Coordinates of C-alpha atoms and ligand atoms in Angstrom, one line a residue:
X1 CA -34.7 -91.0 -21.8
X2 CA -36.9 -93.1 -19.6
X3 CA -40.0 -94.9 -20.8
X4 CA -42.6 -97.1 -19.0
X5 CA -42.0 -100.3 -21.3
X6 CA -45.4 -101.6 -22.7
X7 CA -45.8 -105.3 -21.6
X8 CA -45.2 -106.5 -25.4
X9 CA -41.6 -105.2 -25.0
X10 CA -38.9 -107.8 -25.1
X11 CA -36.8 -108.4 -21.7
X12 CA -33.7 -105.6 -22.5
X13 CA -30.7 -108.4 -21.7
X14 CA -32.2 -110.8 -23.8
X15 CA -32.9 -108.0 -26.4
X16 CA -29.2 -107.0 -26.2
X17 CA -27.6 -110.9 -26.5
X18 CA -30.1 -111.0 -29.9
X19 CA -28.5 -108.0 -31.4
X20 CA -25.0 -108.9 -30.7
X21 CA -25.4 -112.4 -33.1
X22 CA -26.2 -109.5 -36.0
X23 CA -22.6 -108.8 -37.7
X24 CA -22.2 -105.0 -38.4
X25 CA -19.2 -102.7 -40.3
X26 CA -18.3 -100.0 -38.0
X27 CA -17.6 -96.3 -38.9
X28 CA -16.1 -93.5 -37.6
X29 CA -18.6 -90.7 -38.2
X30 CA -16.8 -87.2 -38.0
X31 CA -17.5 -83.6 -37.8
X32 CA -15.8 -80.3 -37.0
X33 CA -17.8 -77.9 -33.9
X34 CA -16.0 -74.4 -34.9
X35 CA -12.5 -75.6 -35.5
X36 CA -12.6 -78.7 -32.9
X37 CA -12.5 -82.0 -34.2
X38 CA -15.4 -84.4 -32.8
X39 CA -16.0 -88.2 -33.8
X40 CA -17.3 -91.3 -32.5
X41 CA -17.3 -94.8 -33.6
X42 CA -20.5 -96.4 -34.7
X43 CA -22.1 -99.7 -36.1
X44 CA -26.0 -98.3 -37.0
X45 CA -24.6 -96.8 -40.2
X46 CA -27.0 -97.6 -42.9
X47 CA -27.8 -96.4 -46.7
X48 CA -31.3 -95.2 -46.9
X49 CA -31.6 -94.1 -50.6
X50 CA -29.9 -94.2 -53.6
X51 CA -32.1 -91.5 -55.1
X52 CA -31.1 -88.4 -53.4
X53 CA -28.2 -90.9 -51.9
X54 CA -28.8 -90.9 -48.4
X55 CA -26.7 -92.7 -45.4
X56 CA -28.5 -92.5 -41.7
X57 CA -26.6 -93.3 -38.1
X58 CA -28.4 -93.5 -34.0
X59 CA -27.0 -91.7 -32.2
X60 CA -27.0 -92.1 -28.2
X61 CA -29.2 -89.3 -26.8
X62 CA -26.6 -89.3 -23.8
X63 CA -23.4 -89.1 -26.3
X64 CA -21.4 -86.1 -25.0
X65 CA -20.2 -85.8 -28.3
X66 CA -23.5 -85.6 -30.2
X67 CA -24.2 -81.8 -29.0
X68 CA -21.2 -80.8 -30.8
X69 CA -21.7 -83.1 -33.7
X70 CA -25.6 -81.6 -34.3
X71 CA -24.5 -77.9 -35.1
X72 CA -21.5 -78.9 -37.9
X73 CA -22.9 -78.4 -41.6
X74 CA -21.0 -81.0 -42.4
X75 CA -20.0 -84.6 -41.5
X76 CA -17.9 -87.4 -43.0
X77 CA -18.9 -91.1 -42.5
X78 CA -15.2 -93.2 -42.7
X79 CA -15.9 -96.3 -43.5
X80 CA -13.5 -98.6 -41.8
X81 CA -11.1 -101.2 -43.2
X82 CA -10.7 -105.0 -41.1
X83 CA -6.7 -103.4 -39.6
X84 CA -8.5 -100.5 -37.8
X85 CA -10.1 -102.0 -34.8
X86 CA -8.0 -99.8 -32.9
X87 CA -9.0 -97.1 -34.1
X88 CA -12.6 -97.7 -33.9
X89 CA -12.1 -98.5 -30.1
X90 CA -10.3 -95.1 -29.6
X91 CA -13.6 -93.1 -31.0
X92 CA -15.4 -95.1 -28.3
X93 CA -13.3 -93.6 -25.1
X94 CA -14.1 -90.7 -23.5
X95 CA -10.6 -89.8 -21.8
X96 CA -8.7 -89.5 -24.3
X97 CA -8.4 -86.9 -27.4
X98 CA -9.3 -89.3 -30.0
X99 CA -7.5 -86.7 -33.2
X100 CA -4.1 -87.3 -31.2
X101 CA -1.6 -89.3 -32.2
X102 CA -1.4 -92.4 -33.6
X103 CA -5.1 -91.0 -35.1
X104 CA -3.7 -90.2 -38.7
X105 CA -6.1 -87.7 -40.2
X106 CA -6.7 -85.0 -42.3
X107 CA -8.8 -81.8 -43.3
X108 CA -11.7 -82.2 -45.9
X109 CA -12.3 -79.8 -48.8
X110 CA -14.5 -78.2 -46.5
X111 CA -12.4 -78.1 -43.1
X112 CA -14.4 -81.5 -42.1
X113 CA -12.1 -84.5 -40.1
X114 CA -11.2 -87.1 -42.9
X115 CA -9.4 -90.2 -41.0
X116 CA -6.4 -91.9 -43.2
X117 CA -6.4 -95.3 -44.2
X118 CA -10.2 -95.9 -44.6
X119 CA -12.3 -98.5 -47.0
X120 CA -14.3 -95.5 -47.8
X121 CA -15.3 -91.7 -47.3
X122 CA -19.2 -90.3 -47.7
X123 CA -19.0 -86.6 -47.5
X124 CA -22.1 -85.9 -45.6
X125 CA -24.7 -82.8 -45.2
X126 CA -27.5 -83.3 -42.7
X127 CA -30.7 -83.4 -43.5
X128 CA -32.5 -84.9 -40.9
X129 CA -32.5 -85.9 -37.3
X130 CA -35.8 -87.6 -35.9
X131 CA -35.6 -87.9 -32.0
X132 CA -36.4 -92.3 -32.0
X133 CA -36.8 -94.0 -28.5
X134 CA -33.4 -93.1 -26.5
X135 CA -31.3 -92.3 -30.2
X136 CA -31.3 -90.0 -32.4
X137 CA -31.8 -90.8 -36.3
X138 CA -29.6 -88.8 -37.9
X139 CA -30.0 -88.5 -41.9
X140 CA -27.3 -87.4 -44.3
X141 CA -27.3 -86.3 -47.9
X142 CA -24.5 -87.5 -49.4
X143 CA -22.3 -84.8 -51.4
X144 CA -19.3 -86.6 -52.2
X145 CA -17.3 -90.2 -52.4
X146 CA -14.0 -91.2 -52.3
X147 CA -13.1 -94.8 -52.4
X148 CA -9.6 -97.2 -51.0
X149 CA -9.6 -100.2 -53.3
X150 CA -9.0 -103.5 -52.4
X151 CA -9.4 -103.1 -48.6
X152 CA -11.7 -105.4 -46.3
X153 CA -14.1 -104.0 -43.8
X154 CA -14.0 -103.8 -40.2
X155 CA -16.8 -105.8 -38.6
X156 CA -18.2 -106.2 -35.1
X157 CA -19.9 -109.3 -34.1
X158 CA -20.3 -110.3 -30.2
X159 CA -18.8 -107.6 -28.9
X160 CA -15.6 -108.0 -31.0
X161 CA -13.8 -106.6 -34.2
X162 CA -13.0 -109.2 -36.7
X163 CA -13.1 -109.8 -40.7
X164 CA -15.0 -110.6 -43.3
X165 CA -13.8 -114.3 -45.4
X166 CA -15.9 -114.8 -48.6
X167 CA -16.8 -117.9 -49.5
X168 CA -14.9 -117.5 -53.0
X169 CA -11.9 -115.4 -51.9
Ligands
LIG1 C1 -18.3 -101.1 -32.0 C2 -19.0 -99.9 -31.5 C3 -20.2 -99.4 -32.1 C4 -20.8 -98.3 -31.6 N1 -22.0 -97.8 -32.3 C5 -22.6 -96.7 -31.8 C6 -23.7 -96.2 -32.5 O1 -24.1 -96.7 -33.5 N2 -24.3 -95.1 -32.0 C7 -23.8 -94.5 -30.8 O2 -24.4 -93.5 -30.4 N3 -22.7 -95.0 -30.2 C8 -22.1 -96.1 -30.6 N4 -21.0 -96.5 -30.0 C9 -20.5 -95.8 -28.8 C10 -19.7 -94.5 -29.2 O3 -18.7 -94.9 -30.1 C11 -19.1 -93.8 -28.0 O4 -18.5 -94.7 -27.2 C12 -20.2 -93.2 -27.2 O5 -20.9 -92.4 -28.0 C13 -19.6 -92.5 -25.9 O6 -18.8 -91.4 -26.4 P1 -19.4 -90.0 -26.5 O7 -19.9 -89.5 -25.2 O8 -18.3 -89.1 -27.0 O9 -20.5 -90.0 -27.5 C14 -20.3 -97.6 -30.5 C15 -19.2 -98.1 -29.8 C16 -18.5 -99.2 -30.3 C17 -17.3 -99.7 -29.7

């Protein structure tokens, strides 16, 4: 979507070299569109409440993988731990199937994608999406949990995966 940008509007390099000093863990949100598996990796995952428990992700409004994603009645938000970096960059491509091998995945309860080897799973139904400047908001009620213990996340920072270090490992 194009927009005349109001004169208050910050310079969109400059806006983009800001956001890339903010540390994010990435997900892998995915969904089935009839039997097809569809997924992409993203970093504006976010819990919105705990009371219903909501999660929310943006979506690009130009994803080619978002049409499919918007019809599924169900999605799955896997949480990534710090050894799949990999992974997370082959839900970014677009020529390749990203379910093919070395992927390592599985069916849900409910038929949904669940990816192997995770930090975390939130088993998703949609509640909302609210169309917000060129992304979509997309808000999920969270139906179900499962948790890997004792894994560290994934984290993008500066255009690259790396780790997270505590200060009292
Ligand atoms: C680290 C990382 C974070 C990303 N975060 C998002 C995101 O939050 N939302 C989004 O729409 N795309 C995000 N992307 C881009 C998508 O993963 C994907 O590349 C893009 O949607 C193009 O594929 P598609 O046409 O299948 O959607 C991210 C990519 C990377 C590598």
């Amino acid at each position: 979507m194009t927009e005349t940008l109001p004169d208050l509007a910050v310079d969109r390099d400059r806006f983009r070299r800001a956001l890339a000093v903010h540390a994010a863990g990435v997900v892998i949100v995915t969904a089935t569109s009839g039997d097809t598996p569809v997924g992409l990796t993203a970093t504006s995952f976010t819990s919105v409440s705990l009371d219903p428990p909501l999660v929310s992700f943006y979506v690009d409004r130009s994803s080619s993988t978002w049409p499919w994603m918007r019809t599924a009645e169900h999605f799955v938000v896997n949480i990534l731990a710090s050894e799949q970096a990999e992974l997370a960059a082959r839900f970014a491509r677009k020529d390749i199937d990203r379910f093919a091998a070395p992927t390592r995945w599985n069916r849900g309860p409910l038929g949904q994608p669940v990816l192997d080897d995770v930090s975390g799973h939130l088993y998703c139904r949609p509640r909302e999406v609210i169309a917000v400047g060129d992304h979509f908001l997309v808000v999920g009620l969270v139906t179900d949990v499962s948790v890997r213990a004792a894994t560290r996340p994934l984290l993008y920072h500066q255009g690259r995966f790396g780790r997270f270090a505590p200060h009292n490992p």
